């Protein structure tokens, strides 16, 4: 690609990103704080807990859901039939699962995101198809209505969705708009009298379309007074003339119970009253909605991780080879321990991230992206470990692991491919320190006029580098881990500053660097969540039984040590790597260089 074209494309990406990022003053979140060398403890500590009344309600809800799932949910049958039975969907509706976080005024149960995550962990532990169906309906399908709907829209559309009488879907993806969500091509042209919009275009890979009665659809609308177009969200119903389902249930590898569709809009008229959120702000609507989806991703993957551990432990204790139970071999122990360490961190990270939403942090894009990437990659490793422990037995369809493996593969791709999210985490995280450098540079041009600003900016940048932030854990046992985390945050900040100074605006193209910084940031966030959880458990020893304490203590300890090494490795590789060789190898292969082999 020629340079002007690259610059133009980059400018466009930067403009789109700027539009999406929250403007104006806002509280500093935990993830953005890490990039500035700070630890904003209030968002992570103390470990989140529901109020006693809500805890009671959630315990009851979880018990009810468990009982229902025990009696009615057969994940293997759902996978074989490639369908979720209507009585399961209706039952989940009756239990309030399909409207759990919606407010009571529209018939919802008004649960916090933290409590909802507990319920979704139960579902995720049993059947990925069913949890993805619920997510597509509740976490993303009706989320735009809950967040951006006018009072009138909420009154009209939400009650049947919340009760589960009607189901919802979220339609963003198109052939040309996958990871590049801003590249939606579906058009919505205003009618001559301005009363409605005419939609034309196609969507693919959309969950729930075959069963949904309400879809949030992203389409491109003209920007008044300009030649440009922007994305707008519309409420669409399948009875609108011109709504065509091209393929209701695309055949697929996993999540076979979900109905994933291709659909088209052919001159479909949508009343202007169905615009959801501000005209032209659909991309922001879509990405805000996906933020919610990513928290429940964390919950569902945590549930699936627990199931894997249960299966692996059972097999490792029962199966004997070489005259011993598999669990007696060190290389099996290593896997079991690694699984437990990751699962402990996944649960902690899910709870903390969900609580950020509940506690009113305005901008939690980075934390939800970190949660999604971290938990989906951890689950993939965990399933792989459980699979390996089972040996050949895992490969057969009479056991759940082959289904779990097939179901889990999409997690690293859907709702933001992990590569795209890593890049996003890094670039958005570096935005604030980058701006400070820019301001510092600007101010240094006129130091006499702005000496105070220069002084303050300099102090801020240098201060973070010199001081390791304090991680306020209460329990003595955790102090060494907390000090180590503080040191790692300081080192991370130093590397962020170095990367910014070294690459300047070229950092936008340096994905090897972005990935390492994102990986380190995710590990720092995960470690902070683990410390918070463990601190709370130690404070509350009476509630935890001895076995849990032993397992939890070791799992937390193991995670923190492993995480520290992974951070060290990611940051060291910023300086000691073979990135140039990687690029040369890939370029040669991409250019067809393997043909002559
Ligand atoms: C079962 C299933 C259910 C789905 N449900 C829905 C739904 O309900 N609603 C909806 O709107 N969508 C849905 N999707 C779509 C899903 O969100 C997309 O598949 C996802 O966003 C990725 O887009 P893509 O498949 O076009 O991959 P592409 O965009 O073609 O990307 C392919 C790969 O390229 C790499 N890549 C792409 N861009 C970059 C980059 N900038 N840097 C580095 N690497 C990059 C990544 O490794 C990525 O995995 C679903 C998909 C599936 C498979």
Coordinates of C-alpha atoms and ligand atoms in Angstrom, one line a residue:
X1 CA 0.0 0.0 0.0
X2 CA 1.3 3.5 -0.9
X3 CA 2.2 5.9 2.0
X4 CA -0.5 8.5 1.3
X5 CA -3.1 5.6 1.3
X6 CA -1.7 4.2 4.6
X7 CA -1.8 7.7 6.1
X8 CA -5.4 8.3 4.9
X9 CA -6.5 4.9 6.3
X10 CA -4.8 5.6 9.6
X11 CA -6.4 9.1 9.8
X12 CA -9.8 7.5 9.2
X13 CA -9.2 4.9 11.9
X14 CA -8.0 7.6 14.4
X15 CA -11.1 9.7 13.6
X16 CA -13.4 6.8 14.1
X17 CA -11.6 5.9 17.4
X18 CA -11.7 9.5 18.6
X19 CA -15.5 9.5 18.0
X20 CA -15.9 6.4 20.0
X21 CA -13.8 7.3 23.0
X22 CA -15.5 9.1 25.8
X23 CA -14.9 12.8 25.7
X24 CA -15.0 15.2 28.6
X25 CA -13.9 14.7 32.2
X26 CA -14.4 11.3 33.7
X27 CA -13.0 9.2 36.5
X28 CA -9.8 7.4 35.9
X29 CA -10.5 3.7 35.5
X30 CA -8.2 0.9 36.7
X31 CA -6.9 -0.1 33.3
X32 CA -6.2 3.4 32.1
X33 CA -4.5 4.1 35.5
X34 CA -2.1 1.2 34.8
X35 CA -0.9 2.8 31.6
X36 CA -0.2 6.0 33.7
X37 CA 1.7 4.0 36.3
X38 CA -1.1 4.4 38.9
X39 CA -3.2 1.9 40.7
X40 CA -6.7 3.2 41.2
X41 CA -7.4 0.9 44.1
X42 CA -11.0 2.0 44.7
X43 CA -12.3 0.2 41.6
X44 CA -10.7 -3.1 42.6
X45 CA -10.7 -3.2 46.4
X46 CA -12.5 -4.2 48.4
X47 CA -13.6 -7.2 46.4
X48 CA -17.1 -6.6 45.2
X49 CA -20.0 -8.2 46.9
X50 CA -23.8 -7.8 46.5
X51 CA -25.7 -6.2 49.3
X52 CA -27.1 -8.7 51.8
X53 CA -30.6 -8.4 50.3
X54 CA -29.4 -8.8 46.8
X55 CA -27.2 -11.7 47.8
X56 CA -30.3 -13.4 49.2
X57 CA -32.2 -12.8 46.0
X58 CA -29.3 -14.0 43.8
X59 CA -28.8 -17.2 46.0
X60 CA -32.4 -18.0 45.5
X61 CA -32.3 -17.2 41.7
X62 CA -29.1 -19.4 41.3
X63 CA -30.7 -22.2 43.2
X64 CA -33.9 -22.0 41.1
X65 CA -31.9 -21.9 37.8
X66 CA -29.8 -24.8 38.9
X67 CA -32.8 -26.9 39.7
X68 CA -34.4 -26.0 36.4
X69 CA -31.2 -26.8 34.4
X70 CA -30.8 -30.1 36.3
X71 CA -34.3 -31.2 35.2
X72 CA -34.6 -29.7 31.7
X73 CA -31.2 -28.9 30.1
X74 CA -29.5 -31.6 28.1
X75 CA -26.5 -29.9 26.5
X76 CA -25.5 -33.0 24.5
X77 CA -29.0 -33.3 23.1
X78 CA -29.0 -29.6 22.2
X79 CA -25.8 -30.1 20.3
X80 CA -27.0 -33.2 18.5
X81 CA -30.4 -31.7 17.5
X82 CA -28.8 -28.3 16.7
X83 CA -31.7 -26.6 18.5
X84 CA -32.5 -25.4 22.0
X85 CA -36.0 -26.8 22.9
X86 CA -38.8 -24.3 23.3
X87 CA -39.5 -25.5 26.8
X88 CA -35.9 -24.6 27.9
X89 CA -36.3 -21.1 26.5
X90 CA -39.8 -20.6 28.1
X91 CA -38.5 -21.9 31.4
X92 CA -35.6 -19.5 31.4
X93 CA -38.1 -16.8 30.6
X94 CA -40.3 -17.8 33.5
X95 CA -37.3 -17.8 35.9
X96 CA -36.6 -14.2 34.8
X97 CA -33.2 -15.1 33.3
X98 CA -34.1 -13.4 30.0
X99 CA -34.7 -10.0 31.7
X100 CA -32.5 -10.3 34.7
X101 CA -30.8 -6.9 34.6
X102 CA -33.8 -5.0 33.2
X103 CA -35.5 -2.6 35.7
X104 CA -38.7 -3.7 37.5
X105 CA -40.8 -1.0 35.7
X106 CA -40.5 -3.1 32.5
X107 CA -40.9 -6.4 34.3
X108 CA -37.2 -7.2 34.8
X109 CA -35.6 -8.4 38.0
X110 CA -33.3 -5.4 38.4
X111 CA -30.2 -7.5 39.2
X112 CA -26.8 -5.9 39.1
X113 CA -24.3 -7.0 36.5
X114 CA -22.4 -8.8 39.3
X115 CA -25.4 -10.8 40.2
X116 CA -26.3 -11.5 36.6
X117 CA -22.8 -12.8 36.1
X118 CA -23.4 -15.4 38.9
X119 CA -26.4 -16.7 37.0
X120 CA -24.6 -16.7 33.7
X121 CA -21.7 -18.7 35.3
X122 CA -24.2 -21.5 36.0
X123 CA -25.4 -21.5 32.4
X124 CA -21.9 -21.3 31.0
X125 CA -20.9 -24.3 33.2
X126 CA -23.5 -26.5 31.5
X127 CA -24.2 -25.5 27.9
X128 CA -22.4 -22.9 25.8
X129 CA -25.2 -22.9 23.2
X130 CA -27.8 -21.9 25.8
X131 CA -25.6 -19.3 27.4
X132 CA -24.8 -17.7 24.0
X133 CA -28.5 -17.7 23.2
X134 CA -29.2 -15.9 26.4
X135 CA -26.3 -13.5 25.8
X136 CA -27.4 -12.7 22.3
X137 CA -30.9 -11.9 23.6
X138 CA -30.2 -10.2 26.9
X139 CA -26.6 -9.0 26.9
X140 CA -26.6 -7.6 23.4
X141 CA -30.0 -8.1 21.8
X142 CA -32.0 -5.8 24.1
X143 CA -29.1 -3.9 25.6
X144 CA -29.2 -1.0 23.2
X145 CA -32.9 -0.5 24.1
X146 CA -32.1 -0.6 27.8
X147 CA -29.2 1.8 27.5
X148 CA -30.2 4.1 24.7
X149 CA -34.0 3.7 24.3
X150 CA -36.3 6.6 24.8
X151 CA -38.9 6.2 27.6
X152 CA -41.5 5.6 24.9
X153 CA -39.4 3.0 23.1
X154 CA -38.7 1.2 26.4
X155 CA -42.4 1.1 27.3
X156 CA -43.3 -0.3 23.9
X157 CA -40.6 -2.8 23.2
X158 CA -39.1 -4.0 26.5
X159 CA -41.8 -5.8 28.4
X160 CA -42.3 -8.8 26.1
X161 CA -38.5 -9.0 25.6
X162 CA -37.8 -9.0 29.3
X163 CA -40.4 -11.7 30.0
X164 CA -39.0 -13.9 27.2
X165 CA -42.3 -13.8 25.3
X166 CA -40.3 -12.3 22.5
X167 CA -36.6 -12.8 21.8
X168 CA -34.0 -10.3 20.6
X169 CA -31.0 -10.3 18.3
X170 CA -28.1 -7.9 17.5
X171 CA -27.1 -7.5 13.9
X172 CA -23.9 -5.7 13.2
X173 CA -21.7 -8.1 11.2
X174 CA -21.6 -8.1 7.4
X175 CA -19.3 -9.5 4.7
X176 CA -17.3 -6.3 4.7
X177 CA -17.8 -5.4 8.4
X178 CA -16.4 -8.2 10.6
X179 CA -13.5 -7.0 12.8
X180 CA -13.8 -3.7 11.0
X181 CA -17.2 -2.9 12.5
X182 CA -17.1 0.7 11.3
X183 CA -17.3 -0.6 7.7
X184 CA -21.0 -1.4 7.7
X185 CA -22.4 -1.2 4.2
X186 CA -26.1 -1.7 4.9
X187 CA -27.7 1.6 3.8
X188 CA -30.6 3.4 5.4
X189 CA -31.9 6.2 3.2
X190 CA -34.5 8.7 4.6
X191 CA -37.8 8.6 2.7
X192 CA -38.9 11.8 0.8
X193 CA -41.3 12.8 3.5
X194 CA -38.8 11.9 6.3
X195 CA -41.3 9.6 8.0
X196 CA -39.1 6.5 7.6
X197 CA -35.8 5.0 6.4
X198 CA -35.4 2.5 3.6
X199 CA -32.9 -0.2 4.5
X200 CA -30.9 -2.2 1.9
X201 CA -28.1 -4.6 2.6
X202 CA -27.1 -8.0 4.1
X203 CA -26.0 -9.2 7.5
X204 CA -24.3 -12.5 8.3
X205 CA -23.5 -14.7 11.3
X206 CA -26.3 -13.2 13.4
X207 CA -27.4 -15.2 16.4
X208 CA -31.1 -15.7 17.2
X209 CA -32.5 -14.3 14.0
X210 CA -34.7 -17.3 13.3
X211 CA -36.4 -17.0 16.7
X212 CA -36.2 -13.3 17.3
X213 CA -39.0 -10.8 17.1
X214 CA -36.9 -7.7 17.6
X215 CA -33.5 -6.9 16.1
X216 CA -31.1 -4.1 16.7
X217 CA -29.7 -3.4 13.2
X218 CA -26.7 -1.2 12.3
X219 CA -27.0 0.7 9.1
X220 CA -25.4 3.7 7.4
X221 CA -27.4 6.9 7.3
X222 CA -26.5 10.2 5.6
X223 CA -25.1 12.9 7.9
X224 CA -27.4 15.9 7.5
X225 CA -25.7 18.8 5.5
X226 CA -22.7 16.6 4.5
X227 CA -21.8 14.1 1.9
X228 CA -20.6 11.6 4.5
X229 CA -22.5 8.8 6.1
X230 CA -22.5 7.4 9.7
X231 CA -23.8 4.4 11.4
X232 CA -27.2 4.5 13.1
X233 CA -29.0 1.8 15.2
X234 CA -32.5 0.8 14.2
X235 CA -35.1 -1.4 15.8
X236 CA -36.3 -3.9 13.2
X237 CA -39.0 -6.6 13.3
X238 CA -39.1 -9.6 11.0
X239 CA -42.6 -8.8 9.8
X240 CA -41.4 -5.6 8.0
X241 CA -41.8 -6.1 4.3
X242 CA -38.4 -6.6 2.7
X243 CA -37.0 -8.5 5.7
X244 CA -35.6 -11.7 4.2
X245 CA -33.9 -14.6 6.1
X246 CA -31.5 -16.1 3.5
X247 CA -30.3 -18.9 5.8
X248 CA -31.9 -19.3 9.2
X249 CA -29.4 -21.8 10.7
X250 CA -26.0 -21.8 9.1
X251 CA -24.3 -25.2 9.7
X252 CA -21.4 -24.8 12.1
X253 CA -18.7 -26.4 14.2
X254 CA -19.9 -25.5 17.7
X255 CA -22.6 -23.7 19.5
X256 CA -24.8 -25.8 17.3
X257 CA -27.9 -25.2 19.4
X258 CA -27.9 -21.5 18.5
X259 CA -29.5 -20.3 15.3
X260 CA -27.0 -18.3 13.4
X261 CA -28.4 -16.6 10.3
X262 CA -27.7 -14.7 7.1
X263 CA -30.3 -12.2 6.3
X264 CA -31.1 -9.3 3.9
X265 CA -33.1 -6.1 3.9
X266 CA -34.6 -5.4 0.5
X267 CA -36.1 -1.9 0.4
X268 CA -37.4 -2.4 3.9
X269 CA -39.1 0.6 5.4
X270 CA -38.4 1.3 9.0
X271 CA -40.2 4.2 10.8
X272 CA -38.0 6.9 12.0
X273 CA -39.3 6.4 15.5
X274 CA -37.3 3.1 15.5
X275 CA -34.0 4.9 15.5
X276 CA -32.2 3.8 18.7
X277 CA -29.9 6.3 20.3
X278 CA -28.7 9.4 18.4
X279 CA -28.7 9.5 14.6
X280 CA -25.2 8.7 13.3
X281 CA -24.0 7.4 16.7
X282 CA -24.7 3.7 16.0
X283 CA -21.1 2.7 16.2
X284 CA -20.9 4.0 19.7
X285 CA -24.2 2.3 20.5
X286 CA -22.9 -1.0 19.1
X287 CA -19.6 -0.9 20.9
X288 CA -21.2 0.1 24.2
X289 CA -23.6 -2.9 23.9
X290 CA -20.6 -5.2 23.2
X291 CA -19.0 -4.0 26.4
X292 CA -21.8 -5.6 28.3
X293 CA -21.6 -8.7 26.3
X294 CA -18.0 -9.1 27.2
X295 CA -18.7 -9.1 31.0
X296 CA -21.0 -12.1 30.6
X297 CA -18.4 -13.7 28.3
X298 CA -16.2 -13.7 31.4
X299 CA -18.9 -15.3 33.5
X300 CA -19.7 -18.0 31.0
X301 CA -16.1 -18.9 30.3
X302 CA -15.6 -19.1 34.1
X303 CA -18.5 -21.5 34.4
X304 CA -17.1 -23.7 31.5
X305 CA -13.6 -23.6 33.2
X306 CA -15.1 -25.0 36.4
X307 CA -16.8 -27.8 34.5
X308 CA -13.5 -28.7 32.8
X309 CA -11.7 -28.8 36.1
X310 CA -14.4 -31.1 37.6
X311 CA -14.1 -33.4 34.6
X312 CA -10.3 -33.4 34.7
X313 CA -10.2 -34.1 38.5
X314 CA -12.6 -36.9 38.2
X315 CA -10.7 -38.5 35.4
X316 CA -7.3 -37.9 37.0
X317 CA -8.4 -39.6 40.2
X318 CA -10.1 -42.6 38.6
X319 CA -8.1 -43.5 35.5
X320 CA -5.0 -45.6 36.3
X321 CA -2.0 -46.2 34.1
X322 CA 1.4 -47.6 35.0
X323 CA -0.2 -48.8 38.2
X324 CA -1.1 -45.3 39.4
X325 CA -3.9 -42.8 39.2
X326 CA -3.1 -40.2 36.5
X327 CA -3.3 -37.5 39.2
X328 CA -0.2 -38.9 40.7
X329 CA 2.0 -37.9 37.8
X330 CA 3.6 -34.6 38.0
X331 CA 2.8 -33.6 34.4
X332 CA -0.9 -34.2 35.2
X333 CA -0.6 -32.3 38.5
X334 CA 0.9 -29.4 36.6
X335 CA -2.1 -29.1 34.3
X336 CA -4.6 -29.4 37.2
X337 CA -2.8 -26.7 39.1
X338 CA -2.6 -24.4 36.1
X339 CA -6.3 -24.8 35.4
X340 CA -7.2 -24.0 39.0
X341 CA -4.9 -20.9 39.0
X342 CA -6.5 -19.5 35.8
X343 CA -10.1 -20.3 36.9
X344 CA -9.5 -18.5 40.2
X345 CA -8.3 -15.4 38.2
X346 CA -11.2 -15.6 35.7
X347 CA -13.8 -15.5 38.5
X348 CA -12.0 -12.6 40.2
X349 CA -11.7 -10.6 37.0
X350 CA -15.3 -11.2 36.0
X351 CA -16.6 -10.0 39.4
X352 CA -14.4 -6.9 39.5
X353 CA -15.2 -5.9 35.9
X354 CA -19.0 -6.5 36.4
X355 CA -18.9 -4.3 39.5
X356 CA -17.3 -1.5 37.6
X357 CA -20.5 -1.2 35.6
X358 CA -22.6 -1.5 38.7
X359 CA -20.6 1.2 40.5
X360 CA -20.9 3.7 37.7
X361 CA -17.5 3.9 36.1
X362 CA -18.5 5.6 32.9
X363 CA -15.8 4.2 30.7
X364 CA -15.0 0.5 31.2
X365 CA -14.2 -0.4 27.6
X366 CA -10.6 -1.4 28.4
X367 CA -11.5 -3.6 31.4
X368 CA -14.3 -5.4 29.5
X369 CA -11.9 -5.9 26.5
X370 CA -9.2 -7.3 28.9
X371 CA -11.7 -9.6 30.5
X372 CA -12.9 -10.9 27.2
X373 CA -9.4 -11.6 25.8
X374 CA -8.0 -13.0 29.1
X375 CA -10.9 -15.3 29.9
X376 CA -11.3 -16.7 26.4
X377 CA -7.6 -17.5 26.0
X378 CA -7.5 -19.0 29.5
X379 CA -10.5 -21.2 28.8
X380 CA -9.0 -22.4 25.6
X381 CA -5.9 -23.5 27.5
X382 CA -8.0 -25.1 30.2
X383 CA -10.1 -27.1 27.8
X384 CA -6.9 -28.2 26.1
X385 CA -5.4 -29.3 29.4
X386 CA -8.6 -31.2 30.4
X387 CA -8.7 -32.8 27.0
X388 CA -5.1 -34.0 27.3
X389 CA -5.7 -35.5 30.7
X390 CA -8.6 -37.5 29.3
X391 CA -6.4 -38.8 26.4
X392 CA -8.3 -40.6 23.7
X393 CA -11.5 -40.6 25.8
X394 CA -12.0 -36.9 25.2
X395 CA -12.2 -37.4 21.5
X396 CA -15.4 -39.4 21.5
X397 CA -18.9 -37.9 21.5
X398 CA -20.1 -39.8 24.6
X399 CA -18.0 -37.3 26.7
X400 CA -18.6 -33.5 26.9
X401 CA -15.1 -32.3 26.2
X402 CA -15.2 -32.6 22.4
X403 CA -18.3 -30.5 22.4
X404 CA -16.8 -28.0 24.8
X405 CA -13.8 -27.7 22.6
X406 CA -15.9 -27.1 19.5
X407 CA -18.1 -24.6 21.4
X408 CA -15.2 -22.6 22.9
X409 CA -13.3 -22.0 19.7
X410 CA -15.5 -19.1 18.6
X411 CA -14.8 -17.2 21.9
X412 CA -11.5 -15.8 20.6
X413 CA -13.1 -14.5 17.4
X414 CA -16.6 -13.3 18.2
X415 CA -17.6 -9.9 19.8
X416 CA -14.2 -8.5 18.8
X417 CA -11.3 -10.8 17.7
X418 CA -8.7 -11.0 20.4
X419 CA -6.0 -9.6 18.2
X420 CA -8.2 -6.5 17.5
X421 CA -9.0 -6.1 21.1
X422 CA -5.3 -6.4 22.2
X423 CA -4.4 -3.6 19.8
X424 CA -7.4 -1.6 21.1
X425 CA -6.4 -2.1 24.7
X426 CA -2.9 -1.0 24.0
X427 CA -3.7 2.0 21.9
X428 CA -6.5 3.3 24.1
X429 CA -4.4 2.7 27.2
X430 CA -1.5 4.7 25.7
X431 CA -3.7 7.6 24.8
X432 CA -3.5 9.5 28.1
X433 CA 0.3 9.1 28.6
X434 CA 0.8 9.9 24.8
X435 CA -1.2 13.1 25.3
X436 CA 0.8 14.1 28.3
X437 CA 4.0 13.7 26.3
X438 CA 2.5 15.7 23.5
X439 CA 1.5 18.5 25.9
X440 CA 4.9 18.4 27.5
X441 CA 6.5 18.7 24.1
X442 CA 4.2 21.6 23.2
X443 CA 4.8 23.3 26.6
X444 CA 8.5 23.0 26.3
X445 CA 8.4 25.1 23.1
X446 CA 7.1 28.0 25.3
X447 CA 8.5 27.1 28.8
X448 CA 8.4 30.6 30.2
X449 CA 4.8 31.1 29.6
X450 CA 3.7 27.7 30.8
X451 CA 6.4 26.8 33.4
X452 CA 3.8 25.6 35.9
X453 CA 2.2 23.2 33.4
X454 CA 5.6 21.9 32.3
X455 CA 6.5 21.4 36.0
X456 CA 3.3 19.5 36.8
X457 CA 3.4 17.4 33.6
X458 CA 7.0 16.5 34.2
X459 CA 6.3 15.6 37.8
X460 CA 3.4 13.5 36.8
X461 CA 5.4 11.5 34.2
X462 CA 8.5 11.2 36.2
X463 CA 6.7 10.6 39.5
X464 CA 5.0 7.5 38.1
X465 CA 8.3 6.2 36.9
X466 CA 10.1 6.7 40.2
X467 CA 7.4 5.5 42.6
X468 CA 5.8 2.1 42.6
X469 CA 2.1 2.5 43.4
X470 CA 0.8 1.1 46.6
X471 CA -1.6 -1.9 46.4
X472 CA -3.6 -1.7 49.6
X473 CA -4.1 -5.3 50.7
X474 CA -5.2 -5.8 54.3
X475 CA -3.8 -9.3 55.0
X476 CA -0.1 -9.5 55.9
X477 CA 0.3 -12.7 53.9
X478 CA -0.4 -10.9 50.7
X479 CA 1.9 -7.9 51.2
X480 CA 4.9 -9.4 49.3
X481 CA 2.6 -10.1 46.3
X482 CA 1.2 -6.6 46.6
X483 CA 4.6 -5.0 46.6
X484 CA 5.7 -7.1 43.6
X485 CA 2.6 -5.9 41.7
X486 CA 3.4 -2.3 42.5
X487 CA 6.9 -2.8 41.1
X488 CA 5.5 -4.4 38.0
X489 CA 3.1 -1.5 37.4
X490 CA 6.0 0.9 37.7
X491 CA 8.0 -1.1 35.2
X492 CA 5.1 -1.4 32.9
X493 CA 4.6 2.4 32.9
X494 CA 8.3 2.8 32.1
X495 CA 7.9 0.5 29.1
X496 CA 4.8 2.4 27.9
X497 CA 6.7 5.7 28.1
X498 CA 9.7 4.2 26.3
X499 CA 7.4 2.7 23.5
X500 CA 5.7 6.1 23.0
X501 CA 9.0 7.9 22.8
X502 CA 10.6 5.4 20.5
X503 CA 7.7 4.8 18.1
X504 CA 5.8 8.0 18.4
X505 CA 2.7 7.9 16.1
X506 CA 4.1 4.9 14.3
X507 CA 3.0 3.0 17.5
X508 CA -0.4 2.7 15.7
X509 CA 1.2 0.2 13.3
X510 CA 3.4 -1.6 15.8
X511 CA 1.2 -4.6 16.7
X512 CA 4.0 -6.7 18.1
X513 CA 4.6 -3.9 20.7
X514 CA 0.9 -3.4 21.2
X515 CA 0.3 -7.1 21.9
X516 CA 3.1 -7.2 24.5
X517 CA 1.9 -4.1 26.3
X518 CA -1.7 -5.4 26.2
X519 CA -0.7 -8.8 27.5
X520 CA 1.2 -7.2 30.4
X521 CA -1.7 -4.9 31.2
X522 CA -4.1 -7.8 31.2
X523 CA -1.9 -9.7 33.6
X524 CA -1.6 -6.7 35.9
X525 CA -5.3 -6.3 36.0
X526 CA -5.9 -10.0 36.6
X527 CA -3.3 -10.0 39.4
X528 CA -4.9 -7.0 41.0
X529 CA -8.3 -8.8 40.9
X530 CA -6.8 -12.0 42.3
X531 CA -5.2 -10.1 45.2
X532 CA -8.5 -8.4 45.9
X533 CA -10.4 -11.7 45.9
X534 CA -7.9 -13.5 48.1
X535 CA -7.7 -10.5 50.5
X536 CA -11.5 -10.7 50.9
X537 CA -11.4 -14.5 51.5
X538 CA -8.7 -14.2 54.1
X539 CA -10.7 -11.5 55.9
X540 CA -13.7 -13.7 55.8
X541 CA -12.1 -17.0 56.8
X542 CA -15.1 -18.1 58.8
X543 CA -17.2 -18.4 55.7
X544 CA -14.8 -20.4 53.6
X545 CA -14.3 -24.0 54.5
X546 CA -10.8 -25.3 55.1
X547 CA -10.6 -27.2 51.8
X548 CA -11.6 -24.2 49.8
X549 CA -9.0 -22.1 51.7
X550 CA -6.2 -24.5 50.9
X551 CA -7.1 -24.8 47.2
X552 CA -7.9 -21.1 46.9
X553 CA -4.7 -20.0 48.7
X554 CA -2.5 -22.1 46.4
X555 CA -4.4 -21.3 43.2
X556 CA -4.1 -17.6 44.0
X557 CA -0.5 -17.8 44.9
X558 CA 0.3 -19.9 41.8
X559 CA -1.5 -17.4 39.6
X560 CA 0.3 -14.4 41.0
X561 CA 3.7 -16.0 40.6
X562 CA 2.9 -17.2 37.0
X563 CA 1.5 -13.8 36.1
X564 CA 4.5 -12.0 37.4
X565 CA 6.8 -14.2 35.1
X566 CA 4.5 -13.6 32.1
X567 CA 4.6 -9.9 32.7
X568 CA 8.3 -10.0 32.9
X569 CA 8.6 -12.0 29.7
X570 CA 6.2 -9.7 27.8
X571 CA 8.1 -6.6 28.8
X572 CA 11.6 -8.1 28.3
X573 CA 10.6 -9.2 24.8
X574 CA 9.9 -5.5 23.9
X575 CA 13.7 -5.3 23.8
X576 CA 14.8 -8.8 23.0
X577 CA 12.8 -10.2 20.2
X578 CA 13.0 -11.4 16.6
X579 CA 10.2 -9.2 15.3
X580 CA 12.1 -8.2 12.2
X581 CA 12.7 -11.9 11.3
X582 CA 9.0 -12.7 12.0
X583 CA 8.0 -10.0 9.5
X584 CA 10.5 -11.0 6.9
X585 CA 9.4 -14.7 7.2
X586 CA 5.7 -13.9 7.0
X587 CA 6.2 -11.5 4.1
X588 CA 8.2 -14.0 2.1
X589 CA 5.6 -16.7 2.8
X590 CA 2.7 -14.3 2.0
X591 CA 4.3 -13.5 -1.3
X592 CA 4.2 -17.2 -2.2
X593 CA 7.8 -18.0 -1.1
X594 CA 6.9 -21.5 0.0
X595 CA 6.0 -22.7 -3.5
X596 CA 9.6 -23.4 -4.4
X597 CA 10.2 -25.5 -1.2
Ligands
LIG1 C1 -21.3 -18.4 15.9 C2 -21.2 -17.0 15.7 C3 -22.2 -16.1 16.2 C4 -22.1 -14.7 15.9 N1 -23.1 -13.9 16.4 C5 -23.1 -12.6 16.0 C6 -24.2 -11.8 16.3 O1 -25.2 -12.2 17.0 N2 -24.2 -10.5 15.9 C7 -23.2 -10.0 15.1 O2 -23.3 -8.8 14.7 N3 -22.1 -10.7 14.8 C8 -22.1 -12.0 15.2 N4 -21.0 -12.8 14.9 C9 -19.9 -12.3 14.1 C10 -18.6 -12.1 14.9 O3 -18.7 -11.1 15.8 C11 -17.5 -11.9 13.8 O4 -17.2 -13.2 13.3 C12 -16.3 -11.3 14.4 O5 -16.5 -9.9 14.7 C13 -15.0 -11.4 13.5 O6 -15.4 -10.9 12.2 P1 -15.0 -11.9 10.9 O7 -15.6 -13.2 11.2 O8 -15.5 -11.2 9.7 O9 -13.5 -12.0 10.9 P2 -12.4 -11.0 10.2 O10 -12.7 -9.6 10.5 O11 -12.3 -11.4 8.7 O12 -11.1 -11.4 10.9 C14 -10.4 -12.6 10.8 C15 -9.2 -12.7 11.6 O13 -8.3 -11.7 11.2 C16 -7.5 -11.2 12.2 N5 -7.7 -9.7 12.2 C17 -8.7 -9.0 11.8 N6 -8.4 -7.7 11.9 C18 -7.2 -7.6 12.5 C19 -6.4 -6.5 12.9 N7 -6.8 -5.2 12.8 N8 -5.2 -6.8 13.5 C20 -4.8 -8.1 13.6 N9 -5.5 -9.1 13.3 C21 -6.7 -8.9 12.7 C22 -8.1 -11.8 13.5 O14 -7.3 -12.9 13.9 C23 -9.4 -12.3 13.1 O15 -9.9 -13.4 13.9 C24 -21.0 -14.2 15.1 C25 -20.1 -15.1 14.6 C26 -20.1 -16.4 14.9 C27 -19.1 -17.3 14.2

